[in-house]
Tab-separated table of N, CA and C and ligand atoms in Angstrom:
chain	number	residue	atom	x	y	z
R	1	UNK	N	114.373	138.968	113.853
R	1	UNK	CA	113.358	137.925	113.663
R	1	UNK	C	114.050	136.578	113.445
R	2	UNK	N	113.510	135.827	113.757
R	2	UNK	CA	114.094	134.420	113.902
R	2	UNK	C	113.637	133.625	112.804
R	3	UNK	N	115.108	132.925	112.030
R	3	UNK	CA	115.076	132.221	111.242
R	3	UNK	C	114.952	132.923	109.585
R	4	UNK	N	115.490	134.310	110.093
R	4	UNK	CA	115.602	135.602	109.015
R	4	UNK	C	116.915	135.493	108.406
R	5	UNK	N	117.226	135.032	107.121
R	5	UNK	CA	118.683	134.973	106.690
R	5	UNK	C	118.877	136.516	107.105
R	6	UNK	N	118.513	137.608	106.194
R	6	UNK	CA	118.830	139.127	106.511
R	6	UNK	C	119.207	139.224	108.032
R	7	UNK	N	118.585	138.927	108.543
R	7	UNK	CA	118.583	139.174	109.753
R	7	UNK	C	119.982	138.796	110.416
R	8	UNK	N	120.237	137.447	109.816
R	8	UNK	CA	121.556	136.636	110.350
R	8	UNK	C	122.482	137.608	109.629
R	9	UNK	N	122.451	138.041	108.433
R	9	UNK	CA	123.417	138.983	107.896
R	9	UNK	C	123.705	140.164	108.323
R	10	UNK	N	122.616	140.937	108.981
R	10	UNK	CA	122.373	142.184	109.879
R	10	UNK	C	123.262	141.951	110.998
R	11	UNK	N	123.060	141.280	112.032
R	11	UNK	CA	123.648	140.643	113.171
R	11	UNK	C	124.861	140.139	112.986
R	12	UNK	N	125.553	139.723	112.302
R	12	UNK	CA	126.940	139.045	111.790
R	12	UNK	C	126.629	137.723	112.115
R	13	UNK	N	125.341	137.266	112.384
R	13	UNK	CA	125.784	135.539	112.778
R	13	UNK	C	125.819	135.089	111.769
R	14	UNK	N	125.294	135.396	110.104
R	14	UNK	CA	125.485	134.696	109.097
R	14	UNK	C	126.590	135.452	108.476
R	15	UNK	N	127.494	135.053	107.793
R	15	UNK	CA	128.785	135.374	107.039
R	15	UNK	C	128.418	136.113	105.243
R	16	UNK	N	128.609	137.297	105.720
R	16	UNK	CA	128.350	137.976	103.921
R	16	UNK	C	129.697	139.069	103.501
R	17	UNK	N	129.869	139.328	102.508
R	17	UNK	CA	131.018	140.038	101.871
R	17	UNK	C	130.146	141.092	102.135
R	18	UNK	N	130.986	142.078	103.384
R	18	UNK	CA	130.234	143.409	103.608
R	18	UNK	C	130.604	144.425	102.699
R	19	UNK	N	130.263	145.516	102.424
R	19	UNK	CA	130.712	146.424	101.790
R	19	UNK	C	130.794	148.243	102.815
R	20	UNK	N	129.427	148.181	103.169
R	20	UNK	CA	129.284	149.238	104.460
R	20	UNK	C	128.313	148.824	105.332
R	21	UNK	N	128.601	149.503	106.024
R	21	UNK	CA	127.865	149.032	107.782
R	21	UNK	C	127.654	150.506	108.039
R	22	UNK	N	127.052	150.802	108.863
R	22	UNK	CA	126.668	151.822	110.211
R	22	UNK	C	125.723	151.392	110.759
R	23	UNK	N	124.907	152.572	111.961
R	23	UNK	CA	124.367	152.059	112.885
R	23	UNK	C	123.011	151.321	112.585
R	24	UNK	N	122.410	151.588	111.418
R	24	UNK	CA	121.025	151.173	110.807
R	24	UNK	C	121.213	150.589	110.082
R	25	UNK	N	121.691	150.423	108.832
R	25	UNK	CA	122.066	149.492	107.898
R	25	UNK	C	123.192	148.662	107.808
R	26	UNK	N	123.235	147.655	106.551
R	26	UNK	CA	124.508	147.072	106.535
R	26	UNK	C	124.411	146.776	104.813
R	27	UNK	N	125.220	146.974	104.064
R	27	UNK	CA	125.010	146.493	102.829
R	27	UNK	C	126.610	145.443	102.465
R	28	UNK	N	125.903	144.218	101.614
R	28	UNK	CA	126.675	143.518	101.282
R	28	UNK	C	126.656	142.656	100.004
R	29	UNK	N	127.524	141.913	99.472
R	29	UNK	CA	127.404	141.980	98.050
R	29	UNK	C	126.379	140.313	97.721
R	30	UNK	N	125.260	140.363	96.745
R	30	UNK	CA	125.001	139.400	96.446
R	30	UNK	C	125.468	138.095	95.975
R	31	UNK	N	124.705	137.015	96.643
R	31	UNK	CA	125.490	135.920	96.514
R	31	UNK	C	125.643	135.018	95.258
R	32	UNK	N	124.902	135.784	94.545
R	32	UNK	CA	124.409	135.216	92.588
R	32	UNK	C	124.091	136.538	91.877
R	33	UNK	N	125.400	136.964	91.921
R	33	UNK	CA	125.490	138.487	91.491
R	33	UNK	C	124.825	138.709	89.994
R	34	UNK	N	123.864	139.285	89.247
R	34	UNK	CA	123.199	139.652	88.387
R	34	UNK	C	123.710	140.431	87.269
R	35	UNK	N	125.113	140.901	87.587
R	35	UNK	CA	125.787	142.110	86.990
R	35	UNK	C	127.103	142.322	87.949
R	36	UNK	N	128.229	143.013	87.530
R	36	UNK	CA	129.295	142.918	87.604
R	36	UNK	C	129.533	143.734	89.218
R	37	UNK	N	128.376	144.846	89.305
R	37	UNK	CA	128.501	144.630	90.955
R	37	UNK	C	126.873	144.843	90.848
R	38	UNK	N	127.029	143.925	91.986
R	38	UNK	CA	125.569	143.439	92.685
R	38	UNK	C	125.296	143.857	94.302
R	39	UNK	N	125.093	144.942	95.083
R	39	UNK	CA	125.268	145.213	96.502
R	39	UNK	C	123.649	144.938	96.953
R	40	UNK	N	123.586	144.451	98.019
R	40	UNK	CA	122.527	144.659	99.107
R	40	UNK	C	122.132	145.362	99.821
R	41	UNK	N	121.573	146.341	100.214
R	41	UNK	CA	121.430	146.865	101.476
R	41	UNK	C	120.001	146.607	102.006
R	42	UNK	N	120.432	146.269	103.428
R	42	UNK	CA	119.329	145.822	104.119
R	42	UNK	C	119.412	147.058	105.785
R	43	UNK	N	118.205	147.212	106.355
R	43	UNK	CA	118.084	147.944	107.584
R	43	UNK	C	118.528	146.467	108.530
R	44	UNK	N	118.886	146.559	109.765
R	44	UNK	CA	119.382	145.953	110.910
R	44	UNK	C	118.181	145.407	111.207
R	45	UNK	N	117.587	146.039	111.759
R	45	UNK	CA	116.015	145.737	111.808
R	45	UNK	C	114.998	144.673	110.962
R	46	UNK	N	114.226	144.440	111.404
R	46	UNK	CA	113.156	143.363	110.746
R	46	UNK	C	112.396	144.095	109.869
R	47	UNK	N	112.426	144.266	108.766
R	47	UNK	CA	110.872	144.656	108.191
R	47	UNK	C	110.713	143.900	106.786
R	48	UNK	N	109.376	143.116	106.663
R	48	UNK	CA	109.262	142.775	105.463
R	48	UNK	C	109.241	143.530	104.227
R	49	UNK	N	109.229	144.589	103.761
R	49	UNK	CA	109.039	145.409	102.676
R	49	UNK	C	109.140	146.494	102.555
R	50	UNK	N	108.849	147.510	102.008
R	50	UNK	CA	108.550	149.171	101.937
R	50	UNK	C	106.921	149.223	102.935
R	51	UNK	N	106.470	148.607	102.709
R	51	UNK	CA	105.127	148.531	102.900
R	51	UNK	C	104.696	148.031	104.605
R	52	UNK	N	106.339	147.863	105.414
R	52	UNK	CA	105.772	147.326	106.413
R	52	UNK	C	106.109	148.182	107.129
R	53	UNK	N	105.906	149.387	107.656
R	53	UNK	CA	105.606	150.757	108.419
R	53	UNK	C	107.349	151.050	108.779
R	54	UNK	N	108.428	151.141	107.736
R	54	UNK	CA	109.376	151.477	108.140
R	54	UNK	C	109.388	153.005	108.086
R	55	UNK	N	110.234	153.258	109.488
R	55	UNK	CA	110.377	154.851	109.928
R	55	UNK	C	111.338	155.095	109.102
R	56	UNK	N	110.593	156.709	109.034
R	56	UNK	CA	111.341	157.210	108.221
R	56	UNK	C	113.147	157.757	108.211
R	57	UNK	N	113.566	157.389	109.588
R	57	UNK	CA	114.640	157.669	109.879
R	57	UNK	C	115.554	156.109	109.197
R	58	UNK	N	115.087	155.231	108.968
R	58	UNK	CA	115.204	153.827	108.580
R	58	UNK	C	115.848	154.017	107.246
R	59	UNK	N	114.330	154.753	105.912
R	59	UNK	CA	114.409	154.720	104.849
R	59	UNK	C	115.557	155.484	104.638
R	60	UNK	N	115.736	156.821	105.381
R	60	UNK	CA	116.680	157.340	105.007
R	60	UNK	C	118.066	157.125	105.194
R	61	UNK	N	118.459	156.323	106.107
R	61	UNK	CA	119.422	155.526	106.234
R	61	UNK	C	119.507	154.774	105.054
R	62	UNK	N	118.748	153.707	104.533
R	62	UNK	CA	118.190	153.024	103.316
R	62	UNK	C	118.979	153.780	101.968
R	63	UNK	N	118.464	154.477	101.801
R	63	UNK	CA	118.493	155.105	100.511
R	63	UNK	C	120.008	156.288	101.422
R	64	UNK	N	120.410	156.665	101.684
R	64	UNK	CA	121.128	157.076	101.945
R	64	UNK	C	122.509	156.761	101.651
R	65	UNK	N	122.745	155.150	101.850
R	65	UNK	CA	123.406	154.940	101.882
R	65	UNK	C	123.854	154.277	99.909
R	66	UNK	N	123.068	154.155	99.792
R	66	UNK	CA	123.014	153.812	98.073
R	66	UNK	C	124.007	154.529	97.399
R	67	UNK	N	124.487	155.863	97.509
R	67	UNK	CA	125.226	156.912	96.446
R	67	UNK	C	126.439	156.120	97.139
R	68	UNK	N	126.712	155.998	98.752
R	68	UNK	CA	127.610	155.235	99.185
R	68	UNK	C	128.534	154.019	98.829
R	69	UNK	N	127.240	153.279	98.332
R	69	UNK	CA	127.806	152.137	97.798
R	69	UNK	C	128.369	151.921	96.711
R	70	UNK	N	127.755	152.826	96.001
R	70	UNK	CA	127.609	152.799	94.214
R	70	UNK	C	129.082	153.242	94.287
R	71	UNK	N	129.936	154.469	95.560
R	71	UNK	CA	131.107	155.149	95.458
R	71	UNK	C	132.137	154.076	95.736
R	72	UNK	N	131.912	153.437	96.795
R	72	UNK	CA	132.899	151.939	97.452
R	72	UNK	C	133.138	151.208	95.702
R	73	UNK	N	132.063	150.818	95.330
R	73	UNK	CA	132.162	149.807	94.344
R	73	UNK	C	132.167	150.325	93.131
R	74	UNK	N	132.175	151.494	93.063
R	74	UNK	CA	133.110	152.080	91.774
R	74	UNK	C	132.551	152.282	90.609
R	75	UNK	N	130.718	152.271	90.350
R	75	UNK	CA	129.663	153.147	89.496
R	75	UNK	C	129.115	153.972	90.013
R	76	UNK	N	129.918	154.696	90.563
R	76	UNK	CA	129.112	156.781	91.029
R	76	UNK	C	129.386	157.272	89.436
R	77	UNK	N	130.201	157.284	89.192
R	77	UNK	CA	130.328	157.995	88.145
R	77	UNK	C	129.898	156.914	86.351
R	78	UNK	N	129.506	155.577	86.634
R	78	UNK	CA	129.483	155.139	85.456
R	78	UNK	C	127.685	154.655	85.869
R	79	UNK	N	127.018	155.082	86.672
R	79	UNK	CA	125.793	154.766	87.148
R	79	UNK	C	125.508	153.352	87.066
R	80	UNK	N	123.911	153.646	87.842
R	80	UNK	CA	123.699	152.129	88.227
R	80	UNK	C	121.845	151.876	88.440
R	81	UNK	N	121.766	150.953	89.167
R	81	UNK	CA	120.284	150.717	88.900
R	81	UNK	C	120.240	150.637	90.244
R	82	UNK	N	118.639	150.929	90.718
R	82	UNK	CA	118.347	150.827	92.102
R	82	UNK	C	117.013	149.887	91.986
R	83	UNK	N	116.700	148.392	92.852
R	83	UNK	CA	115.775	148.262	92.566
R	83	UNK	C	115.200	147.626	94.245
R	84	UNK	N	113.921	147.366	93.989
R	84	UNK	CA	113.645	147.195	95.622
R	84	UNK	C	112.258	146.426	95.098
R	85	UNK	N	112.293	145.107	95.106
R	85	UNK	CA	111.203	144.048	95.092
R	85	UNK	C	110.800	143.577	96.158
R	86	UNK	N	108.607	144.117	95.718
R	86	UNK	CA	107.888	144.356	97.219
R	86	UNK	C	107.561	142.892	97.063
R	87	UNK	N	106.815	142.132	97.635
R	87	UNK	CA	105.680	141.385	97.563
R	87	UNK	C	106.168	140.404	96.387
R	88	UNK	N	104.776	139.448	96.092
R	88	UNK	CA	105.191	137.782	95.578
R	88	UNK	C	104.634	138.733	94.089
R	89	UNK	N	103.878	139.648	93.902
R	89	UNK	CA	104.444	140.187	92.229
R	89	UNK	C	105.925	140.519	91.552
R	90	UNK	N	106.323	141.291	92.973
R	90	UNK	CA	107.607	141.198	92.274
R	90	UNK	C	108.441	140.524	92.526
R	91	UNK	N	108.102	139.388	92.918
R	91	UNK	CA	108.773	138.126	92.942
R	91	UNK	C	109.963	138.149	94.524
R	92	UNK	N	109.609	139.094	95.277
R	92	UNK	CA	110.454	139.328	96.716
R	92	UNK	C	111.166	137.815	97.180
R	93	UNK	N	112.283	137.494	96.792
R	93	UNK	CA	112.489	135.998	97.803
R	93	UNK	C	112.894	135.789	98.600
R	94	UNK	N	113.320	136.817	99.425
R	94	UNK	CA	113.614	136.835	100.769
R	94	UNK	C	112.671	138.038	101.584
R	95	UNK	N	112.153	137.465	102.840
R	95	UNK	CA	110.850	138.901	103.254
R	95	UNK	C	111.901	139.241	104.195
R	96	UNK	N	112.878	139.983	103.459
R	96	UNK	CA	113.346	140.854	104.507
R	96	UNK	C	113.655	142.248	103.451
R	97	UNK	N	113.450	143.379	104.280
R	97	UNK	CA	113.408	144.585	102.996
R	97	UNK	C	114.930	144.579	102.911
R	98	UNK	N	115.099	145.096	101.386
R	98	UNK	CA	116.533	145.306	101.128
R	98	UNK	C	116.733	145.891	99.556
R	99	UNK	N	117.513	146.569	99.373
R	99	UNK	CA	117.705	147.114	97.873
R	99	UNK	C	118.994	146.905	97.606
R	100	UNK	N	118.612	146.283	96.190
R	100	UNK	CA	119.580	146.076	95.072
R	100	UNK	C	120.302	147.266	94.620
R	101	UNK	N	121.825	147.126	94.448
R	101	UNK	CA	122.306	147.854	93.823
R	101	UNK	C	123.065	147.522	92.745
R	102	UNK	N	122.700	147.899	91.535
R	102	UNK	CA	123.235	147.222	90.468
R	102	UNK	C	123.988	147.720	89.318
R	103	UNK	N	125.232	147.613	88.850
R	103	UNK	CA	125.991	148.410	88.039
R	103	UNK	C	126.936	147.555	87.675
R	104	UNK	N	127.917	148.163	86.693
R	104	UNK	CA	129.229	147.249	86.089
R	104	UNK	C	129.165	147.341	84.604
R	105	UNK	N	127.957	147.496	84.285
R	105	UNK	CA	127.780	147.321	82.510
R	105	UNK	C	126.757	148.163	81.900
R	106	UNK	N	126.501	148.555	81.127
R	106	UNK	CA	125.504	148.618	80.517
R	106	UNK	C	123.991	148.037	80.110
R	107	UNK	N	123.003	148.674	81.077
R	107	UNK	CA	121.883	147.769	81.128
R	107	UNK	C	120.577	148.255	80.187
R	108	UNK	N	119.674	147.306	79.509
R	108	UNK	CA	118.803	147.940	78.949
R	108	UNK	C	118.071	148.926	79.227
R	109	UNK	N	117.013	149.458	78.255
R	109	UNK	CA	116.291	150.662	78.746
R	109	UNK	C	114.672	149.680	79.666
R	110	UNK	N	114.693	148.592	79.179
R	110	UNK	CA	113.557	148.327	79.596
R	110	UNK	C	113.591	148.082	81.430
R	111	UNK	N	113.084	148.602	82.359
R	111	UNK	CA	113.406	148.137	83.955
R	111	UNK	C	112.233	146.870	84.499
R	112	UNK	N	111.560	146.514	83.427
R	112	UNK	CA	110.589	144.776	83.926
R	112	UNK	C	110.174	144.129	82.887
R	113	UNK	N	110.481	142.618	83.457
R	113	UNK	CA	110.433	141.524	82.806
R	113	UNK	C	108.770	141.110	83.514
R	114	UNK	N	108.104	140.620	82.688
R	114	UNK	CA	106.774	139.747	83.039
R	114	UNK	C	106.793	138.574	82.872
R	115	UNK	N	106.891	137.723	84.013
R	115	UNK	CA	106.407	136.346	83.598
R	115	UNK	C	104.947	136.042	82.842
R	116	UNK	N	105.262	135.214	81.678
R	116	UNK	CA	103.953	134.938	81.324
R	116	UNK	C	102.536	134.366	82.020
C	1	5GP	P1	114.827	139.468	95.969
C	1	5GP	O1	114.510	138.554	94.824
C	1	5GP	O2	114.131	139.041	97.241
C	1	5GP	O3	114.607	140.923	95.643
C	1	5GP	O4	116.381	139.361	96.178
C	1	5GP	C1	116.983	138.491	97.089
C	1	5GP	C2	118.456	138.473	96.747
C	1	5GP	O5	119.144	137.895	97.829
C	1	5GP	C3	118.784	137.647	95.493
C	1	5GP	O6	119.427	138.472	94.534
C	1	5GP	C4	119.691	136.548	96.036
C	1	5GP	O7	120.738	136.201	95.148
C	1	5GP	C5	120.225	137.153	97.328
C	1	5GP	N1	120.553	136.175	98.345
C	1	5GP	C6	119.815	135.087	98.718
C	1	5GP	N2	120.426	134.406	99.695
C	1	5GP	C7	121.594	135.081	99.958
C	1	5GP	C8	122.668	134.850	100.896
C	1	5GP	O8	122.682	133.899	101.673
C	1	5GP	N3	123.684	135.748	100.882
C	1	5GP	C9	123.707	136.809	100.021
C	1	5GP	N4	124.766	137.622	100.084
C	1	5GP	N5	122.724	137.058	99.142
C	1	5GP	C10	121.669	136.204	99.109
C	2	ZN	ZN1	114.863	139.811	108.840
């Protein structure tokens, strides 16, 4: 899709610190990292959300590749957080689907913040 940062990151025309690639996905590290590792993974493909009819051969690529990353970047064994923000509730700021992978420290028990 045009004028899709993800998209430019999917494609290599935009420049990101990759971590893994294959044929469906690509995950790479955030650019205002949240925690001590911060990974991306996004499908190659266009889709705005969970919610926008991704096949299931997609998701599982998706989530597949997560234990992957967590192993590259070195919380398989000290765990990590998985998070995946749909829509303008959860504040999505880029409409391209993609999940957070998040680890390095010790994170609270609580998993959401509410804006007032
Ligand atoms: P969201 O809030 O949509 O779930 O997460 C979007 C994430 O993309 C944010 O954590 C933000 O820091 C990250 N991000 C935004 N622009 C770029 C970019 O150009 N490169 C990389 N690597 N990450 C980005
Ligand atoms: Zn896109």
């Amino acid at each position: 899709m045009e004028d899709c940062l993800f998209c430019g990151i999917g494609s290599g025309d935009v420049s990101a610190k990759k971590v893994y690639e294959d044929e469906i996905v690509v995950a790479f590290d955030d650019i205002a990292p949240q925690s001590p590792v911060h990974t991306l993974i996004i499908p190659k493909e266009h889709y705005k959300h969970l919610g926008d009819g991704v096949p299931a051969e997609t998701l599982q690529s998706l989530f597949s590749a997560v234990p992957e990353v967590a192993r590259i970047k070195g919380v398989a064994e000290t765990g990590y957080r998985v998070i995946v923000n749909n829509g303008a509730d959860a504040n999505q700021t880029v409409g391209h689907l993609h999940v957070h992978v998040m680890g390095g420290r010790a994170m609270s028990h609580g998993m959401v913040s509410f804006s007032e």
